[in-house]
C-alpha cells in the first residue's frame, strides 16, 4: 500500500489506513449539522428574542452588531447564517473583535472556548454594558456571562443568567427563558 | 525549499499515496451547509450535532502547531499521569527508567537530561526547577491529573515569549475552576502492582470569590519482582530486584480567585524506590531511592484598564528539593553498607509583568518583562561509612528578560505574529531570540503557517557543577541554541474532520549532551551540532454516532551534523491512534489508544526494538447521577518492551510494564 512506512507494514500505516477506512465507510456523515452552524443559528435567535434598548443604537437605521472574539472561522459561519437577515428591521453586521475597546460597539458578543483566558477580564470590563455576552465554556453564566451554550448528548442547549441580562439593560422574552435549560434569576 | 528536496523520496511517495486515499473519501468535495437561521429554538435543540474539531478551531489561528488535550479525553482514555497523556501526542514519545519519565520531541531526547528542553507551565507558572531544569511528567508531576482542565502543547521553539527551556515544546496545564466542582468531589482508584490512589476536592463560587482546594495520595508497591539480565549472577539475587519499585506521592493544590486576583498554592512530593541498580549501587537493596518535592505560591493579577490595556502581573516563590539515597558497600568493609546521600535544594522567586494593547486596529502588541532570582541552587553529597563530604556546591543566579510581540492583521486572510525576547543572565552571555509566524487563511477551514523561531537553554547547575561519579563537572558549558523552520497546513474537512501536515527542520548548536569519558565517567559538553528534519501528519474527526477518532504519524531524522550519525534515543517513526465510542447514550464510553514507536539506539549503542502498545478504557459517566466509574487495561496485549537506559546505567535497557489494570471511582454529588 502507498501508506506504508519505509520499513515493512508498520502499525503506523495500519492505524492510518484503519482510520481512513472508518471514515470512508460510515454512511451519511455529511448530513448532520456542525456545532458551529447550530450555535450561529442560536445567536441569531437570541437577537430575535431579546430586546435591546434604543439607546444602544446610534439611530433608527443603525445596524445590529454581531461580534466574535478573535475567531475568524466562526465569524465566517455567522456571516453565512445571517446573510440577508435582519434584527428588528435593522441590517446586520458581523465582526471579529480583538479587545474590550473594540467590543464596546457590539450588541451581541460571542466568546468561544479558545478565548477562555481572556474572558475573565473581558466580562469584568463589560459588566453593565448593553451587550449580550454569549460563551461556550462550562458554567459560563456562573462566571458573569449572560448566555452559555452547553453540549449534551450531541445536542446544543443554552442557559441564561437573567440577572446579568437585566443589569445590561436587556429584556429577555419569556419564550427564550422557557427553552433555556437553566435560568439564574 | 531545501527542506523539501531533502526529504527522502519514499516519504513523499507515501504522503502522495495517503492524500489520494483521503481525496477518495465520500462527500469531501461537496458543501452541504444547511442554513438554520429560520429554525425555531426547539428545532435547534433537537438537531444532533457533530462537534467541530475543537482542536482545529482553537489552533487554526495559533501561530504554531498546537495540540490540546481536554479533561474529557483524560477521563475517557484513563490517563494516569501527564506522561500517559503526552504519549498520545503527535511527535512525542516517553521513556521511563523506573524512576523518572523522559519526553522526547521530534527525535530529541538526550539520555540523562531531565526534560530540560521542554517548558512545563501550570496556569502559566513555570515548573522546571532551578537545579536540573526538570519538567516532571510522571508520578513526580506535582499536580493530580484529575485537576487538569486542559493541556495545551505548543510545538517548536518559543523562547521569544518564555525564555530558556522552550526549545521543542511548551506544555501549558490549565487547572480546574472552583465553579466546575460545585462542592465536593471524591475519587479513588486501585490498580495492578498494589497501587491505590485517593483524592478529595472541594470547590465553588460565591459572587466574586472562586475557590478550589484538593489533596491526593498515591501509593504503589510496584513490581514484586523485576528481572535485570545484566545482574544475573548468584551474588546479585540472579538478577531479580524484589520489592524495590515502590512509588508514593502526596500532592495538594489550592486556587482562590477574588475579582482580578488569583492565588495558587501547590505542593507535591514523591518517593520512588529504584530497582535498576543504577549508578553502581548494591543491586536488590530497597534502600536506594529518591524523593522529589516541589511547592510554590503564585499570585496573579489580570485587569483591563481603560477598555484597551490588558495587564497581567504575577509574583511567585518556588521551592524544590531532592534527596537521593544510594546504597553502596562500605569501602572499609565490603560486608557493611555505606549509604550515599545526594541532595539538591532550590529556591527561587520571580515576578512578571505583561501589557497587551491593540493599536491602529491591526496590531495586537504584547510587551512584557520577567525577573527570576535563583537565590538558592545548592547540591551536596556525602557518604556515612566512612563519613565523607564529597560535594557541597552552593550557587545562585538571576535572569532578567524583556519581550515584545505583535499580532499584525495584514489583510483579512493574512496575519503575522512576530516577536523577540532578550534574556540577561549574570553567569552567561545574554540571548536574543526572535520568532515569526506568517499565517495565511484563504478560507475559514484552511490555514497555512510558515514559522521561523530561535530558542536557547542555559546549562543548569547540575550539568555545570555536579561532581559525583560517574559525573564530571564542566563549568565551561555555554548555552545551547536551536533554530527551527516549520511549515504547517491545517485543513478542516466538512467541519468534523481536521487534517494537519507539518514539515520541520531544526538545527541545534552546541547541544549539551553526555560524553562518556573512558573507562566509565561521564561529562556534559556542548558536544554536538545536530539537525532534525521530518514531517508529521494528523487526522482527527468526529462521526455522527459520536465516534471520535484520531491518528497521527511522524517521521524524523535526527543526525549529528559533524559525524552524520543518527542521535541516540531518537526513533525515526512514531504513530498514534485513538478512538472513543459512546455506548448506551452518554453514559458509557469505550476508548482505545494505540502507540507505536520504531526502534532506536541507546547512548551506549544498544539497539532498542520498536513496539506497539494498546490501552483500553471503559468509562461509565453519571451513573446513579453522581458516580463515574472507569476500568482500564494498559498494554492490553502484554507486549514486552524496553526503554533505553538513562545515563545512570548505560548498559541496561529498562523493562516496561506488561498488562496492567485500574479501576477508578469518582463521586461528585454537586450538580454539574
XYZ file of N, CA and C in Angstrom, chain B residues 242-368:
381
model
N 13.727 -7.495 44.081
C 12.425 -7.808 44.665
C 11.978 -6.704 45.629
N 10.704 -6.306 45.497
C 10.106 -5.240 46.312
C 10.985 -3.994 46.342
N 11.212 -3.477 45.175
C 12.202 -2.428 45.042
C 11.706 -1.317 44.107
N 10.401 -1.334 43.814
C 9.867 -0.494 42.741
C 8.721 0.383 43.266
N 8.699 0.622 44.574
C 7.563 1.329 45.175
C 7.536 2.803 44.778
N 6.365 3.398 44.914
C 6.138 4.767 44.441
C 5.086 5.406 45.357
N 5.450 6.467 46.059
C 4.478 7.144 46.932
C 4.412 8.623 46.577
N 3.213 9.114 46.442
C 3.038 10.514 46.070
C 2.013 11.171 46.981
N 2.292 12.373 47.403
C 1.285 13.182 48.082
C 1.250 14.528 47.382
N 0.067 15.050 47.107
C 0.035 16.348 46.435
C -1.189 17.139 46.863
N -1.069 18.438 46.774
C -2.208 19.284 47.098
C -2.167 20.536 46.233
N -3.343 21.068 45.984
C -3.442 22.257 45.150
C -4.587 23.114 45.675
N -4.340 24.404 45.785
C -5.414 25.317 46.183
C -5.373 26.529 45.264
N -6.523 26.902 44.740
C -6.608 28.082 43.891
C -7.770 28.935 44.380
N -7.488 30.187 44.641
C -8.537 31.104 45.085
C -8.494 32.342 44.201
N -9.641 32.713 43.634
C -9.698 33.945 42.844
C -10.660 34.902 43.509
N -10.238 36.141 43.603
C -11.130 37.191 44.075
C -10.991 38.361 43.124
N -12.105 38.701 42.477
C -12.066 39.744 41.448
C -10.933 39.464 40.468
N -9.979 40.368 40.333
C -8.935 40.189 39.330
C -7.724 39.422 39.851
N -7.770 39.024 41.112
C -6.618 38.352 41.698
C -6.822 36.843 41.731
N -5.761 36.100 41.428
C -5.804 34.654 41.569
C -4.581 34.209 42.351
N -4.844 33.497 43.425
C -3.750 32.975 44.233
C -3.740 31.454 44.113
N -2.561 30.900 43.880
C -2.465 29.453 43.767
C -1.319 28.943 44.625
N -1.573 27.862 45.335
C -0.514 27.199 46.099
C -0.528 25.732 45.726
N 0.641 25.200 45.448
C 0.716 23.791 45.053
C 1.891 23.140 45.764
N 1.724 21.874 46.090
C 2.833 21.135 46.684
C 2.694 19.675 46.303
N 3.791 19.078 45.881
C 3.768 17.660 45.560
C 5.069 17.027 45.985
N 4.985 15.829 46.540
C 6.210 15.120 46.902
C 6.090 13.670 46.468
N 7.193 13.137 45.987
C 7.170 11.750 45.552
C 8.428 11.028 46.004
N 8.231 9.803 46.487
C 9.359 8.960 46.849
C 9.300 7.711 45.987
N 10.436 7.378 45.378
C 10.439 6.238 44.445
C 11.621 5.325 44.735
N 11.348 4.049 44.891
C 12.409 3.055 45.004
C 13.008 2.804 43.636
N 14.329 2.648 43.581
C 14.988 2.448 42.286
C 15.491 1.010 42.178
N 14.848 0.201 41.330
C 15.194 -1.211 41.271
C 16.315 -1.549 40.287
N 16.799 -0.563 39.542
C 17.657 -0.883 38.392
C 19.132 -1.062 38.720
N 19.512 -0.855 39.962
C 20.932 -0.921 40.286
C 21.715 0.216 39.649
N 21.046 1.351 39.449
C 21.663 2.488 38.773
C 22.862 3.016 39.548
N 23.769 3.645 38.864
C 24.970 4.269 39.441
C 25.814 3.274 40.236
N 25.741 1.990 39.885
C 26.588 1.004 40.543
C 26.263 0.744 41.996
N 25.006 0.999 42.415
C 24.625 0.713 43.806
C 24.481 -0.793 43.993
N 24.347 -1.208 45.255
C 24.101 -2.618 45.548
C 22.776 -3.015 44.918
N 22.810 -4.041 44.086
C 21.593 -4.466 43.423
C 20.669 -5.158 44.423
N 19.361 -4.995 44.227
C 18.352 -5.618 45.083
C 18.446 -5.152 46.534
N 18.704 -3.879 46.722
C 18.627 -3.309 48.065
C 17.582 -2.204 48.047
N 16.495 -2.373 48.801
C 15.385 -1.417 48.716
C 15.706 -0.054 49.315
N 16.887 0.108 49.857
C 17.253 1.400 50.444
C 17.552 2.467 49.406
N 17.836 2.061 48.176
C 18.166 3.032 47.139
C 16.896 3.670 46.603
N 16.752 4.977 46.798
C 15.518 5.655 46.430
C 15.725 7.160 46.311
N 14.794 7.810 45.674
C 14.861 9.266 45.561
C 13.544 9.869 46.033
N 13.626 11.087 46.564
C 12.431 11.849 46.938
C 12.536 13.234 46.316
N 11.540 13.590 45.535
C 11.484 14.926 44.948
C 10.283 15.652 45.514
N 10.455 16.910 45.820
C 9.317 17.706 46.290
C 9.380 19.081 45.648
N 8.238 19.535 45.176
C 8.178 20.867 44.581
C 6.920 21.560 45.108
N 7.101 22.762 45.616
C 5.955 23.530 46.076
C 6.097 24.963 45.609
N 4.975 25.631 45.418
C 5.067 27.043 45.047
C 3.824 27.802 45.467
N 3.988 29.113 45.572
C 2.842 30.010 45.708
C 2.939 31.023 44.576
N 1.809 31.383 44.023
C 1.794 32.238 42.842
C 0.599 33.176 42.950
N 0.859 34.456 42.821
C -0.220 35.448 42.864
C -0.289 36.149 41.518
N -1.479 36.148 40.935
C -1.636 36.696 39.588
C -2.712 37.772 39.618
N -2.491 38.798 38.837
C -3.465 39.883 38.731
C -3.703 40.155 37.260
N -4.974 40.112 36.873
C -5.312 40.338 35.469
C -6.382 41.396 35.407
N -6.169 42.436 34.645
C -7.146 43.501 34.616
C -7.118 44.203 33.262
N -8.257 44.772 32.898
C -8.305 45.578 31.691
C -8.505 47.030 32.110
N -7.555 47.878 31.730
C -7.636 49.299 32.054
C -8.140 50.076 30.852
N -8.967 51.044 31.102
C -9.428 51.977 30.065
C -9.865 51.217 28.820
N -10.481 50.065 29.041
C -11.036 49.283 27.946
C -10.037 48.697 26.971
N -8.787 49.055 27.050
C -7.920 48.602 25.979
C -6.571 48.069 26.452
N -6.217 48.340 27.690
C -4.947 47.829 28.185
C -5.203 46.576 29.016
N -4.764 45.443 28.510
C -4.844 44.216 29.306
C -3.539 44.077 30.068
N -3.672 43.938 31.370
C -2.452 43.825 32.175
C -2.443 42.481 32.893
N -1.278 41.863 32.912
C -1.092 40.624 33.658
C 0.149 40.808 34.519
N -0.019 40.670 35.820
C 1.131 40.770 36.715
C 1.173 39.509 37.559
N 2.373 39.057 37.841
C 2.496 37.800 38.557
C 3.720 37.851 39.453
N 3.591 37.298 40.650
C 4.752 37.145 41.524
C 4.702 35.747 42.105
N 5.848 35.119 42.267
C 5.834 33.721 42.726
C 7.065 33.393 43.548
N 6.909 32.333 44.327
C 8.028 31.789 45.093
C 7.962 30.276 44.973
N 9.093 29.653 44.657
C 9.149 28.205 44.462
C 10.226 27.585 45.339
N 9.970 26.367 45.752
C 10.993 25.593 46.440
C 10.978 24.200 45.859
N 12.165 23.713 45.520
C 12.282 22.346 45.015
C 13.370 21.652 45.802
N 13.087 20.448 46.286
C 14.137 19.675 46.965
C 14.190 18.270 46.410
N 15.376 17.733 46.451
C 15.592 16.356 46.023
C 16.490 15.700 47.042
N 16.150 14.473 47.387
C 17.051 13.705 48.227
C 17.174 12.319 47.632
N 18.404 11.916 47.365
C 18.635 10.566 46.859
C 19.436 9.789 47.873
N 19.019 8.549 48.112
C 19.805 7.672 48.977
C 20.265 6.504 48.115
N 21.542 6.306 48.059
C 22.092 5.242 47.221
C 22.932 4.333 48.104
N 22.604 3.048 48.083
C 23.264 2.118 48.993
C 24.469 1.450 48.302
N 25.637 1.707 48.861
C 26.870 1.102 48.348
C 27.495 0.233 49.439
N 28.344 -0.713 49.047
C 29.120 -1.408 50.080
C 30.167 -0.446 50.625
N 30.470 -0.566 51.894
C 31.439 0.333 52.506
C 32.840 0.048 51.960
N 33.609 1.123 51.798
C 34.974 0.932 51.302
C 35.876 0.349 52.387
N 35.443 0.486 53.655
C 36.232 -0.077 54.751
C 36.011 -1.574 54.875
N 34.762 -1.963 54.792
C 34.418 -3.371 54.923
C 33.263 -3.688 53.982
N 33.544 -4.374 52.896
C 32.509 -4.605 51.872
C 31.276 -5.328 52.405
N 31.373 -5.937 53.565
C 30.211 -6.605 54.129
C 29.243 -5.592 54.744
N 29.756 -4.378 55.029
C 28.894 -3.344 55.603
C 28.377 -2.413 54.509
N 27.328 -1.698 54.856
C 26.743 -0.771 53.891
C 27.224 0.651 54.144
N 27.263 1.424 53.095
C 27.570 2.843 53.238
C 26.605 3.649 52.388
N 25.502 4.098 53.004
C 24.561 4.893 52.209
C 25.214 6.186 51.743
N 24.897 6.547 50.520
C 25.390 7.803 49.960
C 24.186 8.723 49.825
N 24.286 9.906 50.423
C 23.159 10.836 50.377
C 23.445 11.958 49.398
N 22.485 12.169 48.525
C 22.648 13.136 47.457
C 21.514 14.153 47.596
N 21.858 15.432 47.691
C 20.822 16.433 47.941
C 20.841 17.545 46.901
N 19.673 18.060 46.635
C 19.584 19.310 45.892
C 18.534 20.162 46.576
N 18.795 21.449 46.668
C 17.857 22.351 47.315
C 17.782 23.632 46.483
N 16.651 23.851 45.886
C 16.494 25.025 45.035
C 15.398 25.940 45.549
N 15.690 27.233 45.590
C 14.664 28.215 45.963
C 14.745 29.354 44.971
N 13.620 29.823 44.545
C 13.643 30.986 43.667
C 12.337 31.754 43.764
N 12.447 33.046 43.483
C 11.252 33.866 43.399
C 11.349 34.685 42.126
N 10.248 35.214 41.714
C 10.293 35.998 40.492
C 9.018 36.798 40.318
N 9.050 37.652 39.329
C 7.885 38.480 39.025
C 7.806 38.701 37.524
N 6.606 38.916 37.052
C 6.405 39.088 35.626
C 5.334 40.145 35.422
N 5.508 40.971 34.402
C 4.518 41.980 34.071
C 4.310 41.955 32.569
N 3.062 41.937 32.169
C 2.774 41.853 30.735
C 1.636 42.799 30.392
N 1.820 43.577 29.335
C 0.790 44.515 28.882
C 0.416 44.188 27.450
N -0.875 44.200 27.179
C -1.312 43.936 25.816
C -2.263 45.037 25.396
N -2.057 45.562 24.201
C -2.957 46.606 23.706
C -3.087 46.495 22.198
N -4.284 46.785 21.716
C -4.489 46.814 20.279
C -4.264 48.231 19.799
N -3.384 48.395 18.813
C -3.169 49.743 18.288
C -3.430 49.765 16.795
N -3.928 50.865 16.317
C -4.293 51.065 14.902
C -5.241 49.973 14.399
N -5.979 49.336 15.299
C -6.957 48.324 14.931
C -6.365 47.076 14.282
N -5.073 47.058 14.020
C -4.491 45.936 13.309
C -3.406 45.234 14.112
N -2.857 45.935 15.054
C -1.742 45.369 15.804
C -2.173 45.047 17.221
N -2.002 43.806 17.591
C -2.195 43.471 18.994
C -0.795 43.274 19.568
N -0.384 44.237 20.359
C 1.001 44.271 20.818
C 1.080 43.818 22.270
N 2.007 42.916 22.522
C 2.241 42.459 23.881
C 3.669 42.819 24.255
N 3.823 43.476 25.389
C 5.158 43.788 25.858
C 5.254 43.328 27.303
N 6.387 42.761 27.648
C 6.474 42.220 28.997
C 7.894 42.118 29.497
